[in-house]
Every structure is written in structure tokens, then in C-alpha cells.
Amino acid sequence: MRARHVILAAALALPACSAADTPRGVDISLSGFLGQDPGLQPGAPGAASYVHIEPGIDLARFTAVDLEPPQAWLSEAQRAKIGEDQLAYLLTALDHSLRESLGAHWDLTDRSAPDVLRIRLAICNPPPAGGGLTAFSRLVPYSLIADQPVKASASNFLNLDAVHAEVELLDGSLRLAAFVDRLQGSGSLGTVFPSWADVAGKCSAWGERLVHHLTDYGMVPTRGGPR
């Protein structure tokens, strides 16, 4: 069982997901996706909630992105309650949104090369009772699920004001940066997304946030003009 680290984060609400844009003090329980000791420190205003940056980081030499399929880290109870099909649809919507955002600025590839930045990402909403979390990473074709309704169990998972993304930027296997960003939910158990396309639209805030981080660290867009 991976150790779970609890940190106090002054998390920043993402503007596309909430009307509130002021920091709030919240407990974020990390999943283990970033390892036993990711070395995270509080982020500066406008940055991710918690960050770890290797000294001298400069992403200017990277011209393309290798985005690995996103993961969800869950307890067995969460996995059973949400259902594996709904989890696959959730990760598919997130993957679609991230690829749209990143692909508007850089070529997407699955090759390994000196000019390719590798990105790993997981979402997590740890239950209050704690316990071991395990990774789930199945995707399905987005075209098959975009118009399907979102079941209440998946909507509740997204709307409980506790979902966050754990992100790792790598040069091959060498970690360059890691950070944690929070997705601000509605806090309502009764909010149901009309479709998975609507979920993908909400996740676009994470995609644009990720683009913002990459350009902050020196990566220059090679598509779509300057930012």
C-alpha cells in the first residue's frame, strides 16, 4: 500500500469551473501517483497550489508533447460506487480536453526524443476515511461517449469540491517538475452533468492551466501563434 501524504494547500479555484477565484485553505490528500516524497512546496500566487521545480528548469528546447493516458486514483469503495465504465468515460473526457488544449499549441506524439516533453497526470478525490488508493486508466473512443449522459455517481465524484490533478513533467524518465492543481466543484451532490461532452468542457480549465504552466517554464508554442 502506498503511503498517503496530507498537505495543507491554499488551493486556487480554476476560473472555468467556479465563480470564486480567491484562495481557500483545504486539506489535499495525495494519492501516491507522484511517489512517496514528491518534495512539493506551496505555489506562488497564480501558480499551482503546490509545486516542485527542479533548479534551472527551462522547457524552451521542447517542441512536442507526449501526453500519457490520465489516471484516476481511487479507493476500492469509490471504484465500486462510480463504476468502471463511468470512470473510463471520465478519463476519456479528461484526455480529450487535455489533448485539445495542448494540441492547439504543440504537436502531440507518442515518440521519445530530446525535444519531446513527457506529461503524466492523475486525478484524485480521496475519501475522508483514507485507505489505500489504486490507479485506474482505461479509455474508450471519445466519439462513442460524448453525447451520453453522466450518471449521478460520477457527477458526485466531480462535484464534491475535492477533486485535484497531480501532474508530472518529465524529460524521458527524469522529473523536471511536479504540481498539484485543484478543480473547484459545485459542492452539491445534486448536480449532474448533461453529457460527457459537458464534462470535457469543464475539464478544459485544467488543459488551459497546464498550457499556462508550460509556457511559464519556458516552453514556446509552435502552433497557433504566440500566447
Short mmCIF file of N, CA and C in Angstrom, two decimals, residues 47-128:
data_model
loop_
_atom_site.label_atom_id
_atom_site.label_comp_id
_atom_site.label_asym_id
_atom_site.label_seq_id
_atom_site.Cartn_x
_atom_site.Cartn_y
_atom_site.Cartn_z
N ALA A 47 0.14 30.44 -9.43
CA ALA A 47 0.73 29.15 -9.81
C ALA A 47 -0.15 28.03 -9.29
N ALA A 48 0.32 26.79 -9.46
CA ALA A 48 -0.40 25.66 -8.90
C ALA A 48 -0.39 25.74 -7.38
N SER A 49 -1.30 24.99 -6.75
CA SER A 49 -1.41 25.04 -5.30
C SER A 49 -0.11 24.60 -4.64
N TYR A 50 0.45 23.50 -5.11
CA TYR A 50 1.73 23.01 -4.62
C TYR A 50 2.60 22.61 -5.81
N VAL A 51 3.89 22.90 -5.73
CA VAL A 51 4.77 22.66 -6.85
C VAL A 51 6.11 22.09 -6.38
N HIS A 52 6.77 21.39 -7.29
CA HIS A 52 8.17 21.03 -7.14
C HIS A 52 8.84 21.29 -8.48
N ILE A 53 9.82 22.17 -8.51
CA ILE A 53 10.51 22.54 -9.74
C ILE A 53 12.00 22.23 -9.58
N GLU A 54 12.55 21.50 -10.53
CA GLU A 54 13.98 21.25 -10.50
C GLU A 54 14.73 22.55 -10.77
N PRO A 55 15.81 22.81 -10.05
CA PRO A 55 16.57 24.06 -10.26
C PRO A 55 17.01 24.22 -11.71
N GLY A 56 16.85 25.44 -12.22
CA GLY A 56 17.28 25.75 -13.57
C GLY A 56 16.38 25.22 -14.66
N ILE A 57 15.16 24.83 -14.33
CA ILE A 57 14.25 24.29 -15.33
C ILE A 57 14.04 25.28 -16.48
N ASP A 58 14.10 24.77 -17.70
CA ASP A 58 13.85 25.58 -18.89
C ASP A 58 13.30 24.63 -19.96
N LEU A 59 12.04 24.82 -20.31
CA LEU A 59 11.39 23.93 -21.27
C LEU A 59 11.52 24.41 -22.70
N ALA A 60 12.38 25.39 -22.95
CA ALA A 60 12.45 26.01 -24.27
C ALA A 60 12.83 25.02 -25.38
N ARG A 61 13.59 23.99 -25.06
CA ARG A 61 14.04 23.06 -26.10
C ARG A 61 12.97 22.05 -26.51
N PHE A 62 11.86 22.00 -25.77
CA PHE A 62 10.80 21.04 -26.10
C PHE A 62 9.84 21.63 -27.12
N THR A 63 9.57 20.88 -28.18
CA THR A 63 8.70 21.36 -29.25
C THR A 63 7.46 20.49 -29.44
N ALA A 64 7.37 19.38 -28.69
CA ALA A 64 6.23 18.47 -28.81
C ALA A 64 5.95 17.87 -27.44
N VAL A 65 4.76 17.27 -27.31
CA VAL A 65 4.29 16.73 -26.03
C VAL A 65 3.88 15.28 -26.20
N ASP A 66 4.34 14.44 -25.29
CA ASP A 66 3.87 13.06 -25.17
C ASP A 66 3.00 12.99 -23.92
N LEU A 67 1.68 13.06 -24.11
CA LEU A 67 0.73 13.02 -23.00
C LEU A 67 0.32 11.58 -22.75
N GLU A 68 0.69 11.05 -21.59
CA GLU A 68 0.28 9.70 -21.25
C GLU A 68 -1.20 9.69 -20.88
N PRO A 69 -1.89 8.56 -21.07
CA PRO A 69 -3.30 8.49 -20.68
C PRO A 69 -3.47 8.86 -19.21
N PRO A 70 -4.41 9.74 -18.89
CA PRO A 70 -4.59 10.13 -17.49
C PRO A 70 -5.07 8.96 -16.64
N GLN A 71 -4.79 9.06 -15.36
CA GLN A 71 -5.20 8.03 -14.41
C GLN A 71 -6.15 8.61 -13.38
N ALA A 72 -6.93 7.75 -12.76
CA ALA A 72 -7.71 8.11 -11.58
C ALA A 72 -7.24 7.21 -10.45
N TRP A 73 -6.92 7.82 -9.31
CA TRP A 73 -6.50 7.05 -8.13
C TRP A 73 -7.67 7.04 -7.16
N LEU A 74 -8.15 5.83 -6.83
CA LEU A 74 -9.38 5.69 -6.06
C LEU A 74 -9.25 4.59 -5.02
N SER A 75 -10.14 4.66 -4.04
CA SER A 75 -10.30 3.54 -3.12
C SER A 75 -11.17 2.49 -3.80
N GLU A 76 -11.15 1.29 -3.26
CA GLU A 76 -11.99 0.23 -3.81
C GLU A 76 -13.47 0.60 -3.71
N ALA A 77 -13.85 1.28 -2.62
CA ALA A 77 -15.25 1.68 -2.45
C ALA A 77 -15.64 2.70 -3.52
N GLN A 78 -14.77 3.67 -3.81
CA GLN A 78 -15.06 4.65 -4.86
C GLN A 78 -15.20 3.98 -6.22
N ARG A 79 -14.27 3.08 -6.51
CA ARG A 79 -14.31 2.38 -7.80
C ARG A 79 -15.63 1.63 -7.97
N ALA A 80 -16.08 0.97 -6.90
CA ALA A 80 -17.33 0.20 -6.96
C ALA A 80 -18.53 1.12 -7.09
N LYS A 81 -18.52 2.24 -6.37
CA LYS A 81 -19.67 3.15 -6.38
C LYS A 81 -19.82 3.86 -7.72
N ILE A 82 -18.71 4.35 -8.28
CA ILE A 82 -18.78 5.08 -9.54
C ILE A 82 -18.99 4.13 -10.71
N GLY A 83 -18.32 2.98 -10.67
CA GLY A 83 -18.41 2.02 -11.77
C GLY A 83 -17.28 2.21 -12.76
N GLU A 84 -16.71 1.12 -13.22
CA GLU A 84 -15.53 1.23 -14.08
C GLU A 84 -15.86 1.82 -15.45
N ASP A 85 -17.06 1.60 -15.97
CA ASP A 85 -17.42 2.23 -17.24
C ASP A 85 -17.46 3.75 -17.10
N GLN A 86 -18.09 4.24 -16.03
CA GLN A 86 -18.16 5.68 -15.81
C GLN A 86 -16.77 6.27 -15.57
N LEU A 87 -15.91 5.54 -14.87
CA LEU A 87 -14.54 6.02 -14.68
C LEU A 87 -13.81 6.11 -16.01
N ALA A 88 -14.00 5.11 -16.88
CA ALA A 88 -13.38 5.15 -18.20
C ALA A 88 -13.89 6.34 -19.00
N TYR A 89 -15.18 6.64 -18.90
CA TYR A 89 -15.74 7.78 -19.62
C TYR A 89 -15.17 9.09 -19.06
N LEU A 90 -15.02 9.16 -17.74
CA LEU A 90 -14.45 10.36 -17.12
C LEU A 90 -13.03 10.61 -17.61
N LEU A 91 -12.20 9.58 -17.60
CA LEU A 91 -10.81 9.75 -18.05
C LEU A 91 -10.75 10.05 -19.55
N THR A 92 -11.67 9.48 -20.31
CA THR A 92 -11.72 9.76 -21.75
C THR A 92 -12.06 11.23 -21.99
N ALA A 93 -13.04 11.77 -21.26
CA ALA A 93 -13.39 13.18 -21.41
C ALA A 93 -12.22 14.08 -21.02
N LEU A 94 -11.52 13.72 -19.93
CA LEU A 94 -10.37 14.49 -19.50
C LEU A 94 -9.25 14.43 -20.53
N ASP A 95 -8.96 13.23 -21.03
CA ASP A 95 -7.92 13.06 -22.03
C ASP A 95 -8.23 13.88 -23.29
N HIS A 96 -9.48 13.82 -23.72
CA HIS A 96 -9.90 14.58 -24.91
C HIS A 96 -9.67 16.08 -24.71
N SER A 97 -10.06 16.58 -23.54
CA SER A 97 -9.92 18.01 -23.26
C SER A 97 -8.46 18.42 -23.19
N LEU A 98 -7.63 17.63 -22.52
CA LEU A 98 -6.21 17.95 -22.42
C LEU A 98 -5.54 17.94 -23.79
N ARG A 99 -5.90 16.98 -24.62
CA ARG A 99 -5.30 16.89 -25.95
C ARG A 99 -5.72 18.06 -26.82
N GLU A 100 -6.96 18.51 -26.68
CA GLU A 100 -7.39 19.68 -27.44
C GLU A 100 -6.61 20.92 -27.03
N SER A 101 -6.43 21.11 -25.73
CA SER A 101 -5.72 22.29 -25.23
C SER A 101 -4.24 22.25 -25.62
N LEU A 102 -3.58 21.13 -25.35
CA LEU A 102 -2.16 21.03 -25.66
C LEU A 102 -1.92 21.00 -27.16
N GLY A 103 -2.78 20.30 -27.90
CA GLY A 103 -2.62 20.18 -29.34
C GLY A 103 -2.82 21.48 -30.08
N ALA A 104 -3.47 22.45 -29.46
CA ALA A 104 -3.62 23.77 -30.08
C ALA A 104 -2.31 24.54 -30.08
N HIS A 105 -1.33 24.10 -29.27
CA HIS A 105 -0.07 24.84 -29.12
C HIS A 105 1.17 24.04 -29.48
N TRP A 106 1.08 22.70 -29.39
CA TRP A 106 2.24 21.86 -29.70
C TRP A 106 1.79 20.59 -30.40
N ASP A 107 2.70 19.97 -31.16
CA ASP A 107 2.42 18.67 -31.73
C ASP A 107 2.33 17.64 -30.62
N LEU A 108 1.38 16.72 -30.75
CA LEU A 108 1.24 15.61 -29.82
C LEU A 108 1.85 14.36 -30.45
N THR A 109 2.59 13.62 -29.69
CA THR A 109 3.28 12.45 -30.22
C THR A 109 3.41 11.38 -29.14
N ASP A 110 3.70 10.15 -29.56
CA ASP A 110 4.00 9.10 -28.59
C ASP A 110 5.45 8.65 -28.72
N ARG A 111 6.26 9.44 -29.44
CA ARG A 111 7.67 9.09 -29.60
C ARG A 111 8.48 9.64 -28.43
N SER A 112 9.64 9.05 -28.23
CA SER A 112 10.58 9.54 -27.24
C SER A 112 11.74 10.20 -27.96
N ALA A 113 12.00 11.47 -27.63
CA ALA A 113 13.05 12.22 -28.31
C ALA A 113 13.49 13.36 -27.41
N PRO A 114 14.67 13.92 -27.63
CA PRO A 114 15.16 15.01 -26.78
C PRO A 114 14.27 16.25 -26.77
N ASP A 115 13.47 16.44 -27.83
CA ASP A 115 12.62 17.63 -27.90
C ASP A 115 11.17 17.35 -27.51
N VAL A 116 10.91 16.17 -26.94
CA VAL A 116 9.55 15.78 -26.55
C VAL A 116 9.41 15.81 -25.03
N LEU A 117 8.48 16.61 -24.55
CA LEU A 117 8.18 16.68 -23.12
C LEU A 117 7.13 15.63 -22.78
N ARG A 118 7.44 14.79 -21.83
CA ARG A 118 6.50 13.75 -21.38
C ARG A 118 5.68 14.27 -20.22
N ILE A 119 4.37 14.07 -20.28
CA ILE A 119 3.47 14.56 -19.23
C ILE A 119 2.65 13.40 -18.69
N ARG A 120 2.66 13.24 -17.37
CA ARG A 120 1.84 12.27 -16.67
C ARG A 120 0.86 13.03 -15.78
N LEU A 121 -0.38 12.54 -15.68
CA LEU A 121 -1.40 13.25 -14.89
C LEU A 121 -2.36 12.25 -14.27
N ALA A 122 -2.74 12.53 -13.04
CA ALA A 122 -3.74 11.71 -12.36
C ALA A 122 -4.72 12.63 -11.64
N ILE A 123 -5.97 12.17 -11.52
CA ILE A 123 -6.94 12.88 -10.71
C ILE A 123 -7.24 12.04 -9.49
N CYS A 124 -7.64 12.72 -8.42
CA CYS A 124 -7.83 12.05 -7.15
C CYS A 124 -8.88 12.80 -6.34
N ASN A 125 -9.70 12.06 -5.63
CA ASN A 125 -10.67 12.62 -4.69
C ASN A 125 -10.72 11.67 -3.50
N PRO A 126 -9.69 11.72 -2.63
CA PRO A 126 -9.58 10.72 -1.56
C PRO A 126 -10.78 10.77 -0.61
N PRO A 127 -11.29 9.62 -0.21
CA PRO A 127 -12.39 9.59 0.75
C PRO A 127 -11.91 10.02 2.13
N PRO A 128 -12.80 10.62 2.95
CA PRO A 128 -12.40 11.09 4.28
C PRO A 128 -11.80 10.00 5.15
#
